[in-house]
Amino acid sequence: MAHGQEEKRMRTALTERFDLTVPVVGAPMAGAAGGELAAAISAGGGLGMIGAAGSATPAWIAEQARVAAAGGRSWGIGLLAWALKDNPAQLDAVAELAPPLVSLSFGPYERHVERLKQAGGAVATQVGTLAEARDAEQAGVDLIVARGGEGGGHGRNDVATLPLLQAVLDHVSLPVLAAGGIATGRGVAAVLAAGAAGAWVGTAFLACPEATVTPAARDRIVAAAETDTNYGRVFDVGMRQAWPPEYGGRALRNPFFEHWQGREPELAGDDQAHAELLAAVERHDFDTAFIYAGQGVGLVRQPRPAAEVVAELARADDLLRRASSPV
Ligand SMILES: Cc1cc2nc3c(=O)[nH]c(=O)nc-3n(C[C@H](O)[C@H](O)[C@H](O)COP(=O)(O)O)c2cc1C
């Protein structure tokens, strides 16, 4: 290392591949993580990702990518695999942009892996069971994200982060990132000590000023406790979104969710409830509309710039040093 150059402190397969100083990926979060949040996380030393909704246009993707890439650091884009059937132009746009990291999650992604790798970037997918991890390795991805059910947004709720991570680390030979419930340096330290190459963090960045959440949503995120989330399909059914049923969502619990939980078949045919939910989304009424967030939301106490959140996550380094040298 050249004289005067600051020594890179935490080195993992993730930091080496993408030239990061902190082994953290800012998770793709549709509706919350655009180019600005991705750029801020990358500038802080992690790798920030843009979350593209199923309906995102190639023009939106290109504009967010421009913002994310402007700082010259590694960045990425996450696509929802189930939505590519109806919106294949997303894949063309991403292949053309060739981001350093692309995530394809929640649906049939296998056939797209080779094309994206050819385009030059690394490909990741989020898995929620050991069987999905084994399939991902077969599909040729570069990185596996072991995502536990305590995570925010969509995914499986079958296994929690730690048991999933342990199993995946034991059975696959690719670099593994841990996701779900990691919101402080302590969480990053725990998964690095277990053998993960890094943490894939969503909820901890939700209240950042660079995230595209409304002020009313930000207030609820900061006020929420770790017990305030719920998992299910109510919002997807209410919105009439074609999410595969095995991938429900974890969101802040609210009266709309509680009213319809367990009555999803009835909700599917209720035009009035559908209209009510759409209207609530429009006017940011979060007693009805959804705010996706994981159990780590209880650790989000104030809106902080993304670089500060990355610095907090980087405390893992000190914690790991302390853990290995007991007093
Ligand atoms: C608001 C929100 C939106 C999300 N949107 C996406 C998405 O568009 N694509 C995706 O692959 N994952 C999405 N996720 C899941 C994240 O990639 C990740 O799995 C999750 O945030 C990790 O758990 P954590 O929230 O406890 O950190 C979303 C998560 C949240 C909280």
mmCIF file of C-alpha atoms and ligand atoms in Angstrom:
data_model
loop_
_atom_site.group_PDB
_atom_site.id
_atom_site.type_symbol
_atom_site.label_atom_id
_atom_site.label_comp_id
_atom_site.label_asym_id
_atom_site.label_seq_id
_atom_site.Cartn_x
_atom_site.Cartn_y
_atom_site.Cartn_z
ATOM 1 C CA MET A 1 0.000 0.000 0.000
ATOM 2 C CA ALA A 2 1.427 3.367 -1.014
ATOM 3 C CA HIS A 3 2.840 5.607 1.687
ATOM 4 C CA GLY A 4 0.278 8.029 3.073
ATOM 5 C CA GLN A 5 -2.661 6.101 1.698
ATOM 6 C CA GLU A 6 -5.093 5.251 4.456
ATOM 7 C CA GLU A 7 -5.173 1.541 5.090
ATOM 8 C CA LYS A 8 -8.446 -0.060 4.118
ATOM 9 C CA ARG A 9 -9.700 -1.513 7.347
ATOM 10 C CA MET A 10 -12.307 -4.155 6.720
ATOM 11 C CA ARG A 11 -11.400 -6.444 3.841
ATOM 12 C CA THR A 12 -13.796 -9.059 2.554
ATOM 13 C CA ALA A 13 -14.607 -10.557 -0.842
ATOM 14 C CA LEU A 14 -17.201 -7.773 -1.166
ATOM 15 C CA THR A 15 -14.881 -4.859 -0.406
ATOM 16 C CA GLU A 16 -12.169 -6.237 -2.672
ATOM 17 C CA ARG A 17 -14.449 -6.862 -5.634
ATOM 18 C CA PHE A 18 -16.088 -3.441 -5.528
ATOM 19 C CA ASP A 19 -13.330 -1.358 -3.932
ATOM 20 C CA LEU A 20 -15.327 -0.445 -0.817
ATOM 21 C CA THR A 21 -14.086 0.669 2.586
ATOM 22 C CA VAL A 22 -17.131 -0.702 4.427
ATOM 23 C CA PRO A 23 -18.566 -4.185 3.706
ATOM 24 C CA VAL A 24 -22.120 -2.914 3.349
ATOM 25 C CA VAL A 25 -24.537 -2.865 0.423
ATOM 26 C CA GLY A 26 -27.408 -0.394 0.574
ATOM 27 C CA ALA A 27 -30.283 -2.690 -0.404
ATOM 28 C CA PRO A 28 -32.388 -1.888 -3.473
ATOM 29 C CA MET A 29 -35.673 -0.480 -2.171
ATOM 30 C CA ALA A 30 -38.343 0.394 -4.718
ATOM 31 C CA GLY A 31 -40.024 3.634 -3.711
ATOM 32 C CA ALA A 32 -37.256 4.545 -1.238
ATOM 33 C CA ALA A 33 -33.840 4.032 -2.839
ATOM 34 C CA GLY A 34 -33.243 6.099 -5.971
ATOM 35 C CA GLY A 35 -29.969 7.384 -7.355
ATOM 36 C CA GLU A 36 -29.474 9.947 -4.604
ATOM 37 C CA LEU A 37 -29.532 7.424 -1.746
ATOM 38 C CA ALA A 38 -27.386 4.993 -3.729
ATOM 39 C CA ALA A 39 -24.808 7.711 -4.445
ATOM 40 C CA ALA A 40 -24.705 8.794 -0.799
ATOM 41 C CA ILE A 41 -24.142 5.235 0.452
ATOM 42 C CA SER A 42 -21.408 4.692 -2.129
ATOM 43 C CA ALA A 43 -19.762 7.999 -1.228
ATOM 44 C CA GLY A 44 -19.761 6.832 2.397
ATOM 45 C CA GLY A 45 -17.714 3.753 1.493
ATOM 46 C CA GLY A 46 -20.456 1.160 0.950
ATOM 47 C CA LEU A 47 -22.191 0.163 -2.278
ATOM 48 C CA GLY A 48 -25.539 1.871 -2.834
ATOM 49 C CA MET A 49 -28.259 0.283 -4.925
ATOM 50 C CA ILE A 50 -31.242 1.708 -6.753
ATOM 51 C CA GLY A 51 -34.501 -0.174 -6.245
ATOM 52 C CA ALA A 52 -36.570 -0.359 -9.439
ATOM 53 C CA ALA A 53 -40.293 -1.005 -8.999
ATOM 54 C CA GLY A 54 -41.934 -3.461 -11.396
ATOM 55 C CA SER A 55 -43.381 -0.493 -13.270
ATOM 56 C CA ALA A 56 -40.148 1.549 -13.485
ATOM 57 C CA THR A 57 -39.399 2.776 -17.008
ATOM 58 C CA PRO A 58 -36.028 2.544 -18.768
ATOM 59 C CA ALA A 59 -35.871 6.360 -18.683
ATOM 60 C CA TRP A 60 -36.302 6.382 -14.881
ATOM 61 C CA ILE A 61 -33.657 3.702 -14.501
ATOM 62 C CA ALA A 62 -31.206 5.598 -16.727
ATOM 63 C CA GLU A 63 -31.719 8.856 -14.833
ATOM 64 C CA GLN A 64 -31.273 7.254 -11.404
ATOM 65 C CA ALA A 65 -28.216 5.400 -12.691
ATOM 66 C CA ARG A 66 -26.679 8.677 -13.832
ATOM 67 C CA VAL A 67 -27.108 10.107 -10.326
ATOM 68 C CA ALA A 68 -25.831 6.952 -8.606
ATOM 69 C CA ALA A 69 -22.741 6.702 -10.810
ATOM 70 C CA ALA A 70 -21.828 10.396 -10.733
ATOM 71 C CA GLY A 71 -19.439 10.055 -7.793
ATOM 72 C CA GLY A 72 -17.349 7.450 -9.573
ATOM 73 C CA ARG A 73 -17.853 4.735 -6.927
ATOM 74 C CA SER A 74 -19.371 1.264 -7.274
ATOM 75 C CA TRP A 75 -23.170 1.204 -7.329
ATOM 76 C CA GLY A 76 -25.965 -1.139 -8.310
ATOM 77 C CA ILE A 77 -29.571 -1.702 -9.377
ATOM 78 C CA GLY A 78 -32.090 -4.204 -8.082
ATOM 79 C CA LEU A 79 -34.835 -5.538 -10.351
ATOM 80 C CA LEU A 80 -37.863 -7.577 -9.339
ATOM 81 C CA ALA A 81 -37.551 -10.799 -11.332
ATOM 82 C CA TRP A 82 -41.296 -11.551 -11.393
ATOM 83 C CA ALA A 83 -41.981 -8.203 -13.104
ATOM 84 C CA LEU A 84 -39.563 -8.715 -16.020
ATOM 85 C CA LYS A 85 -42.102 -10.771 -17.947
ATOM 86 C CA ASP A 86 -44.316 -7.684 -18.364
ATOM 87 C CA ASN A 87 -41.494 -5.151 -18.479
ATOM 88 C CA PRO A 88 -38.540 -6.757 -20.298
ATOM 89 C CA ALA A 89 -37.259 -3.313 -21.296
ATOM 90 C CA GLN A 90 -35.951 -2.963 -17.727
ATOM 91 C CA LEU A 91 -33.477 -5.725 -18.385
ATOM 92 C CA ASP A 92 -32.322 -4.166 -21.665
ATOM 93 C CA ALA A 93 -31.825 -0.829 -19.903
ATOM 94 C CA VAL A 94 -29.792 -2.405 -17.110
ATOM 95 C CA ALA A 95 -27.695 -4.526 -19.486
ATOM 96 C CA GLU A 96 -26.849 -1.370 -21.407
ATOM 97 C CA LEU A 97 -25.930 0.587 -18.273
ATOM 98 C CA ALA A 98 -23.804 -2.324 -16.994
ATOM 99 C CA PRO A 99 -23.802 -1.372 -13.311
ATOM 100 C CA PRO A 100 -21.066 -2.933 -11.166
ATOM 101 C CA LEU A 101 -23.782 -4.911 -9.318
ATOM 102 C CA VAL A 102 -27.235 -6.056 -10.426
ATOM 103 C CA SER A 103 -29.656 -7.877 -8.185
ATOM 104 C CA LEU A 104 -32.423 -10.024 -9.623
ATOM 105 C CA SER A 105 -34.716 -11.248 -6.891
ATOM 106 C CA PHE A 106 -38.122 -12.755 -6.236
ATOM 107 C CA GLY A 107 -39.101 -14.649 -9.345
ATOM 108 C CA PRO A 108 -37.559 -16.532 -12.286
ATOM 109 C CA TYR A 109 -34.192 -14.821 -12.716
ATOM 110 C CA GLU A 110 -31.980 -17.701 -13.796
ATOM 111 C CA ARG A 111 -32.237 -17.190 -17.550
ATOM 112 C CA HIS A 112 -31.029 -13.564 -17.268
ATOM 113 C CA VAL A 113 -27.879 -14.178 -15.235
ATOM 114 C CA GLU A 114 -25.534 -14.923 -18.116
ATOM 115 C CA ARG A 115 -26.574 -11.896 -20.148
ATOM 116 C CA LEU A 116 -25.993 -9.529 -17.231
ATOM 117 C CA LYS A 117 -22.631 -11.079 -16.461
ATOM 118 C CA GLN A 118 -21.662 -10.692 -20.118
ATOM 119 C CA ALA A 119 -22.611 -7.031 -19.826
ATOM 120 C CA GLY A 120 -19.824 -6.735 -17.297
ATOM 121 C CA GLY A 121 -21.350 -6.530 -13.826
ATOM 122 C CA ALA A 122 -21.695 -8.909 -10.929
ATOM 123 C CA VAL A 123 -25.079 -10.541 -10.342
ATOM 124 C CA ALA A 124 -26.650 -11.142 -6.932
ATOM 125 C CA THR A 125 -29.922 -12.692 -5.855
ATOM 126 C CA GLN A 126 -31.707 -12.763 -2.523
ATOM 127 C CA VAL A 127 -32.541 -16.190 -1.120
ATOM 128 C CA GLY A 128 -34.815 -17.078 1.772
ATOM 129 C CA THR A 129 -34.121 -20.821 2.130
ATOM 130 C CA LEU A 130 -31.128 -23.100 1.747
ATOM 131 C CA ALA A 131 -32.756 -24.676 -1.329
ATOM 132 C CA GLU A 132 -32.949 -21.236 -2.976
ATOM 133 C CA ALA A 133 -29.272 -20.673 -2.157
ATOM 134 C CA ARG A 134 -28.302 -23.937 -3.812
ATOM 135 C CA ASP A 135 -30.357 -23.007 -6.888
ATOM 136 C CA ALA A 136 -28.665 -19.602 -7.018
ATOM 137 C CA GLU A 137 -25.237 -21.201 -7.024
ATOM 138 C CA GLN A 138 -26.341 -23.459 -9.897
ATOM 139 C CA ALA A 139 -27.689 -20.438 -11.778
ATOM 140 C CA GLY A 140 -24.219 -18.881 -11.824
ATOM 141 C CA VAL A 141 -24.716 -15.762 -9.696
ATOM 142 C CA ASP A 142 -21.648 -14.064 -8.225
ATOM 143 C CA LEU A 143 -23.081 -13.221 -4.808
ATOM 144 C CA ILE A 144 -25.785 -14.777 -2.670
ATOM 145 C CA VAL A 145 -27.793 -12.646 -0.288
ATOM 146 C CA ALA A 146 -29.155 -14.723 2.597
ATOM 147 C CA ARG A 147 -32.245 -12.736 3.530
ATOM 148 C CA GLY A 148 -34.072 -13.604 6.724
ATOM 149 C CA GLY A 149 -37.759 -13.058 7.405
ATOM 150 C CA GLU A 150 -37.159 -10.134 9.767
ATOM 151 C CA GLY A 151 -36.103 -8.011 6.787
ATOM 152 C CA GLY A 152 -38.146 -5.133 5.419
ATOM 153 C CA GLY A 153 -40.096 -5.218 2.189
ATOM 154 C CA HIS A 154 -40.734 -8.393 0.265
ATOM 155 C CA GLY A 155 -39.204 -11.824 0.611
ATOM 156 C CA ARG A 156 -39.832 -15.106 2.333
ATOM 157 C CA ASN A 157 -40.771 -15.315 5.988
ATOM 158 C CA ASP A 158 -39.705 -18.949 6.330
ATOM 159 C CA VAL A 159 -36.358 -18.616 8.109
ATOM 160 C CA ALA A 160 -34.785 -15.826 10.189
ATOM 161 C CA THR A 161 -31.470 -14.251 9.232
ATOM 162 C CA LEU A 162 -29.111 -16.105 11.579
ATOM 163 C CA PRO A 163 -30.244 -19.709 10.990
ATOM 164 C CA LEU A 164 -30.423 -19.017 7.251
ATOM 165 C CA LEU A 165 -26.977 -17.424 7.164
ATOM 166 C CA GLN A 166 -25.373 -20.296 9.071
ATOM 167 C CA ALA A 167 -26.879 -22.887 6.752
ATOM 168 C CA VAL A 168 -26.020 -21.008 3.570
ATOM 169 C CA LEU A 169 -22.429 -20.367 4.674
ATOM 170 C CA ASP A 170 -22.033 -24.071 5.396
ATOM 171 C CA HIS A 171 -23.347 -25.194 2.022
ATOM 172 C CA VAL A 172 -22.371 -22.750 -0.701
ATOM 173 C CA SER A 173 -18.919 -21.651 -1.747
ATOM 174 C CA LEU A 174 -19.810 -18.231 -3.190
ATOM 175 C CA PRO A 175 -19.471 -15.005 -1.186
ATOM 176 C CA VAL A 176 -22.582 -14.581 0.977
ATOM 177 C CA LEU A 177 -24.080 -11.329 2.196
ATOM 178 C CA ALA A 178 -26.494 -11.322 5.133
ATOM 179 C CA ALA A 179 -29.757 -9.378 5.013
ATOM 180 C CA GLY A 180 -32.652 -8.838 7.369
ATOM 181 C CA GLY A 181 -32.552 -6.947 10.640
ATOM 182 C CA ILE A 182 -29.010 -5.574 10.335
ATOM 183 C CA ALA A 183 -29.163 -1.909 11.294
ATOM 184 C CA THR A 184 -26.099 -1.105 13.432
ATOM 185 C CA GLY A 185 -22.404 -1.914 13.630
ATOM 186 C CA ARG A 186 -23.279 -4.709 16.044
ATOM 187 C CA GLY A 187 -25.333 -6.491 13.398
ATOM 188 C CA VAL A 188 -22.611 -6.083 10.772
ATOM 189 C CA ALA A 189 -20.012 -7.415 13.229
ATOM 190 C CA ALA A 190 -22.174 -10.453 13.978
ATOM 191 C CA VAL A 191 -22.563 -11.495 10.342
ATOM 192 C CA LEU A 192 -18.917 -10.804 9.444
ATOM 193 C CA ALA A 193 -17.795 -12.891 12.415
ATOM 194 C CA ALA A 194 -20.038 -15.684 11.156
ATOM 195 C CA GLY A 195 -18.311 -15.612 7.763
ATOM 196 C CA ALA A 196 -20.462 -13.336 5.621
ATOM 197 C CA ALA A 197 -18.660 -11.102 3.117
ATOM 198 C CA GLY A 198 -20.878 -8.194 4.124
ATOM 199 C CA ALA A 199 -24.316 -6.946 5.082
ATOM 200 C CA TRP A 200 -27.178 -5.994 2.758
ATOM 201 C CA VAL A 201 -29.002 -3.262 4.629
ATOM 202 C CA GLY A 202 -32.341 -1.661 3.793
ATOM 203 C CA THR A 203 -34.446 -0.434 6.704
ATOM 204 C CA ALA A 204 -31.551 1.376 8.430
ATOM 205 C CA PHE A 205 -31.401 3.766 5.445
ATOM 206 C CA LEU A 206 -35.133 4.427 5.195
ATOM 207 C CA ALA A 207 -35.192 7.606 7.298
ATOM 208 C CA CYS A 208 -32.195 9.179 5.548
ATOM 209 C CA PRO A 209 -32.907 12.531 3.863
ATOM 210 C CA GLU A 210 -31.576 11.025 0.611
ATOM 211 C CA ALA A 211 -34.301 8.335 0.613
ATOM 212 C CA THR A 212 -37.471 9.095 -1.336
ATOM 213 C CA VAL A 213 -39.926 8.535 1.508
ATOM 214 C CA THR A 214 -42.435 11.233 2.401
ATOM 215 C CA PRO A 215 -41.980 13.234 5.625
ATOM 216 C CA ALA A 216 -45.070 11.548 7.113
ATOM 217 C CA ALA A 217 -43.607 8.108 6.437
ATOM 218 C CA ARG A 218 -40.241 9.156 7.845
ATOM 219 C CA ASP A 219 -41.923 10.263 11.085
ATOM 220 C CA ARG A 220 -43.583 6.854 11.452
ATOM 221 C CA ILE A 221 -40.328 5.011 10.735
ATOM 222 C CA VAL A 222 -38.464 6.963 13.402
ATOM 223 C CA ALA A 223 -41.283 6.433 15.923
ATOM 224 C CA ALA A 224 -41.721 2.683 15.266
ATOM 225 C CA ALA A 225 -40.529 0.017 17.701
ATOM 226 C CA GLU A 226 -39.101 -3.374 16.743
ATOM 227 C CA THR A 227 -42.500 -4.935 17.472
ATOM 228 C CA ASP A 228 -44.409 -2.654 15.079
ATOM 229 C CA THR A 229 -43.975 -4.603 11.826
ATOM 230 C CA ASN A 230 -46.099 -7.339 10.362
ATOM 231 C CA TYR A 231 -45.625 -9.772 7.492
ATOM 232 C CA GLY A 232 -48.222 -10.732 4.939
ATOM 233 C CA ARG A 233 -49.856 -10.261 1.544
ATOM 234 C CA VAL A 234 -52.577 -7.778 2.464
ATOM 235 C CA PHE A 235 -51.022 -4.802 0.693
ATOM 236 C CA ASP A 236 -50.119 -6.770 -2.457
ATOM 237 C CA VAL A 237 -53.626 -8.194 -2.692
ATOM 238 C CA GLY A 238 -55.137 -4.760 -1.992
ATOM 239 C CA MET A 239 -52.938 -3.130 -4.651
ATOM 240 C CA ARG A 240 -53.604 -6.033 -7.069
ATOM 241 C CA GLN A 241 -49.915 -6.532 -7.627
ATOM 242 C CA ALA A 242 -48.767 -9.811 -9.103
ATOM 243 C CA TRP A 243 -46.181 -10.712 -6.453
ATOM 244 C CA PRO A 244 -45.631 -14.483 -6.260
ATOM 245 C CA PRO A 245 -47.474 -15.557 -3.088
ATOM 246 C CA GLU A 246 -44.361 -16.982 -1.404
ATOM 247 C CA TYR A 247 -42.906 -13.480 -1.284
ATOM 248 C CA GLY A 248 -45.047 -11.502 1.115
ATOM 249 C CA GLY A 249 -43.998 -8.174 2.536
ATOM 250 C CA ARG A 250 -42.950 -6.883 5.958
ATOM 251 C CA ALA A 251 -44.341 -3.435 6.662
ATOM 252 C CA LEU A 252 -45.352 -1.240 9.585
ATOM 253 C CA ARG A 253 -48.576 -2.633 11.007
ATOM 254 C CA ASN A 254 -51.575 -0.332 10.452
ATOM 255 C CA PRO A 255 -55.373 -0.504 10.715
ATOM 256 C CA PHE A 256 -55.836 -1.492 7.037
ATOM 257 C CA PHE A 257 -53.456 -4.435 7.438
ATOM 258 C CA GLU A 258 -55.072 -5.579 10.679
ATOM 259 C CA HIS A 259 -58.565 -5.326 9.208
ATOM 260 C CA TRP A 260 -57.753 -7.520 6.199
ATOM 261 C CA GLN A 261 -55.176 -9.957 7.560
ATOM 262 C CA GLY A 262 -56.609 -13.463 7.156
ATOM 263 C CA ARG A 263 -59.288 -12.189 4.759
ATOM 264 C CA GLU A 264 -57.096 -11.788 1.673
ATOM 265 C CA PRO A 265 -59.436 -13.756 -0.688
ATOM 266 C CA GLU A 266 -62.275 -11.390 0.219
ATOM 267 C CA LEU A 267 -59.981 -8.357 -0.207
ATOM 268 C CA ALA A 268 -58.986 -9.573 -3.691
ATOM 269 C CA GLY A 269 -62.558 -9.079 -4.899
ATOM 270 C CA ASP A 270 -63.316 -5.855 -3.018
ATOM 271 C CA ASP A 271 -63.142 -2.960 -5.490
ATOM 272 C CA GLN A 272 -63.930 -0.415 -2.812
ATOM 273 C CA ALA A 273 -61.033 -1.503 -0.593
ATOM 274 C CA HIS A 274 -58.735 -1.417 -3.636
ATOM 275 C CA ALA A 275 -59.825 2.144 -4.445
ATOM 276 C CA GLU A 276 -59.470 3.143 -0.787
ATOM 277 C CA LEU A 277 -55.900 1.830 -0.693
ATOM 278 C CA LEU A 278 -54.932 3.572 -3.947
ATOM 279 C CA ALA A 279 -56.360 6.854 -2.655
ATOM 280 C CA ALA A 280 -54.522 6.477 0.657
ATOM 281 C CA VAL A 281 -51.233 5.937 -1.180
ATOM 282 C CA GLU A 282 -51.917 9.153 -3.137
ATOM 283 C CA ARG A 283 -52.567 11.266 -0.045
ATOM 284 C CA HIS A 284 -49.891 9.602 2.143
ATOM 285 C CA ASP A 285 -52.413 8.316 4.651
ATOM 286 C CA PHE A 286 -50.404 5.613 6.381
ATOM 287 C CA ASP A 287 -53.255 4.337 8.527
ATOM 288 C CA THR A 288 -54.257 2.665 5.261
ATOM 289 C CA ALA A 289 -51.255 2.863 2.924
ATOM 290 C CA PHE A 290 -48.123 0.773 3.492
ATOM 291 C CA ILE A 291 -44.648 1.618 4.725
ATOM 292 C CA TYR A 292 -42.386 -1.361 4.106
ATOM 293 C CA ALA A 293 -39.834 -1.809 6.904
ATOM 294 C CA GLY A 294 -38.160 -4.627 8.807
ATOM 295 C CA GLN A 295 -37.762 -5.359 12.504
ATOM 296 C CA GLY A 296 -34.582 -3.279 12.517
ATOM 297 C CA VAL A 297 -36.881 -0.238 12.326
ATOM 298 C CA GLY A 298 -36.780 -0.113 16.119
ATOM 299 C CA LEU A 299 -33.084 0.793 15.835
ATOM 300 C CA VAL A 300 -33.787 3.776 13.549
ATOM 301 C CA ARG A 301 -34.167 6.599 16.057
ATOM 302 C CA GLN A 302 -33.576 9.716 13.970
ATOM 303 C CA PRO A 303 -33.258 10.796 10.340
ATOM 304 C CA ARG A 304 -29.529 10.773 9.616
ATOM 305 C CA PRO A 305 -27.599 11.313 6.377
ATOM 306 C CA ALA A 306 -26.716 8.023 4.684
ATOM 307 C CA ALA A 307 -22.976 8.589 5.184
ATOM 308 C CA GLU A 308 -23.575 8.694 8.954
ATOM 309 C CA VAL A 309 -25.500 5.434 8.819
ATOM 310 C CA VAL A 310 -22.643 3.836 6.855
ATOM 311 C CA ALA A 311 -20.180 5.156 9.488
ATOM 312 C CA GLU A 312 -22.327 3.608 12.230
ATOM 313 C CA LEU A 313 -22.354 0.272 10.374
ATOM 314 C CA ALA A 314 -18.560 0.527 10.033
ATOM 315 C CA ARG A 315 -18.261 0.399 13.841
ATOM 316 C CA ALA A 316 -18.310 -3.353 13.217
ATOM 317 C CA ASP A 317 -14.557 -3.083 12.780
ATOM 318 C CA ASP A 318 -13.950 -1.883 16.357
ATOM 319 C CA LEU A 319 -16.452 -4.361 17.744
ATOM 320 C CA LEU A 320 -14.719 -7.258 16.012
ATOM 321 C CA ARG A 321 -11.312 -6.137 17.287
ATOM 322 C CA ARG A 322 -12.700 -5.949 20.820
ATOM 323 C CA ALA A 323 -14.350 -9.345 20.486
ATOM 324 C CA SER A 324 -11.065 -10.932 19.496
ATOM 325 C CA SER A 325 -9.064 -9.325 22.311
ATOM 326 C CA PRO A 326 -11.014 -9.697 25.560
ATOM 327 C CA VAL A 327 -9.777 -7.626 28.500
HETATM 328 C C1 LIG B 1 -39.016 -0.079 1.599
HETATM 329 C C2 LIG B 1 -38.358 -1.302 1.052
HETATM 330 C C3 LIG B 1 -38.419 -1.566 -0.310
HETATM 331 C C4 LIG B 1 -37.784 -2.695 -0.847
HETATM 332 N N1 LIG B 1 -37.795 -2.883 -2.206
HETATM 333 C C5 LIG B 1 -37.040 -3.876 -2.745
HETATM 334 C C6 LIG B 1 -36.858 -3.958 -4.148
HETATM 335 O O1 LIG B 1 -37.375 -3.143 -4.903
HETATM 336 N N2 LIG B 1 -36.103 -4.971 -4.648
HETATM 337 C C7 LIG B 1 -35.495 -5.878 -3.831
HETATM 338 O O2 LIG B 1 -34.825 -6.765 -4.342
HETATM 339 N N3 LIG B 1 -35.640 -5.829 -2.491
HETATM 340 C C8 LIG B 1 -36.381 -4.835 -1.927
HETATM 341 N N4 LIG B 1 -36.477 -4.721 -0.562
HETATM 342 C C9 LIG B 1 -35.800 -5.722 0.285
HETATM 343 C C10 LIG B 1 -34.348 -5.328 0.534
HETATM 344 O O3 LIG B 1 -33.583 -5.543 -0.644
HETATM 345 C C11 LIG B 1 -33.707 -6.139 1.679
HETATM 346 O O4 LIG B 1 -33.953 -7.500 1.496
HETATM 347 C C12 LIG B 1 -34.189 -5.748 3.058
HETATM 348 O O5 LIG B 1 -34.334 -4.360 3.188
HETATM 349 C C13 LIG B 1 -33.200 -6.270 4.098
HETATM 350 O O6 LIG B 1 -33.730 -6.224 5.395
HETATM 351 P P1 LIG B 1 -33.687 -4.911 6.337
HETATM 352 O O7 LIG B 1 -34.747 -4.025 5.796
HETATM 353 O O8 LIG B 1 -34.011 -5.459 7.685
HETATM 354 O O9 LIG B 1 -32.325 -4.304 6.252
HETATM 355 C C14 LIG B 1 -37.109 -3.611 0.007
HETATM 356 C C15 LIG B 1 -37.056 -3.339 1.381
HETATM 357 C C16 LIG B 1 -37.669 -2.211 1.904
HETATM 358 C C17 LIG B 1 -37.557 -1.938 3.387
#
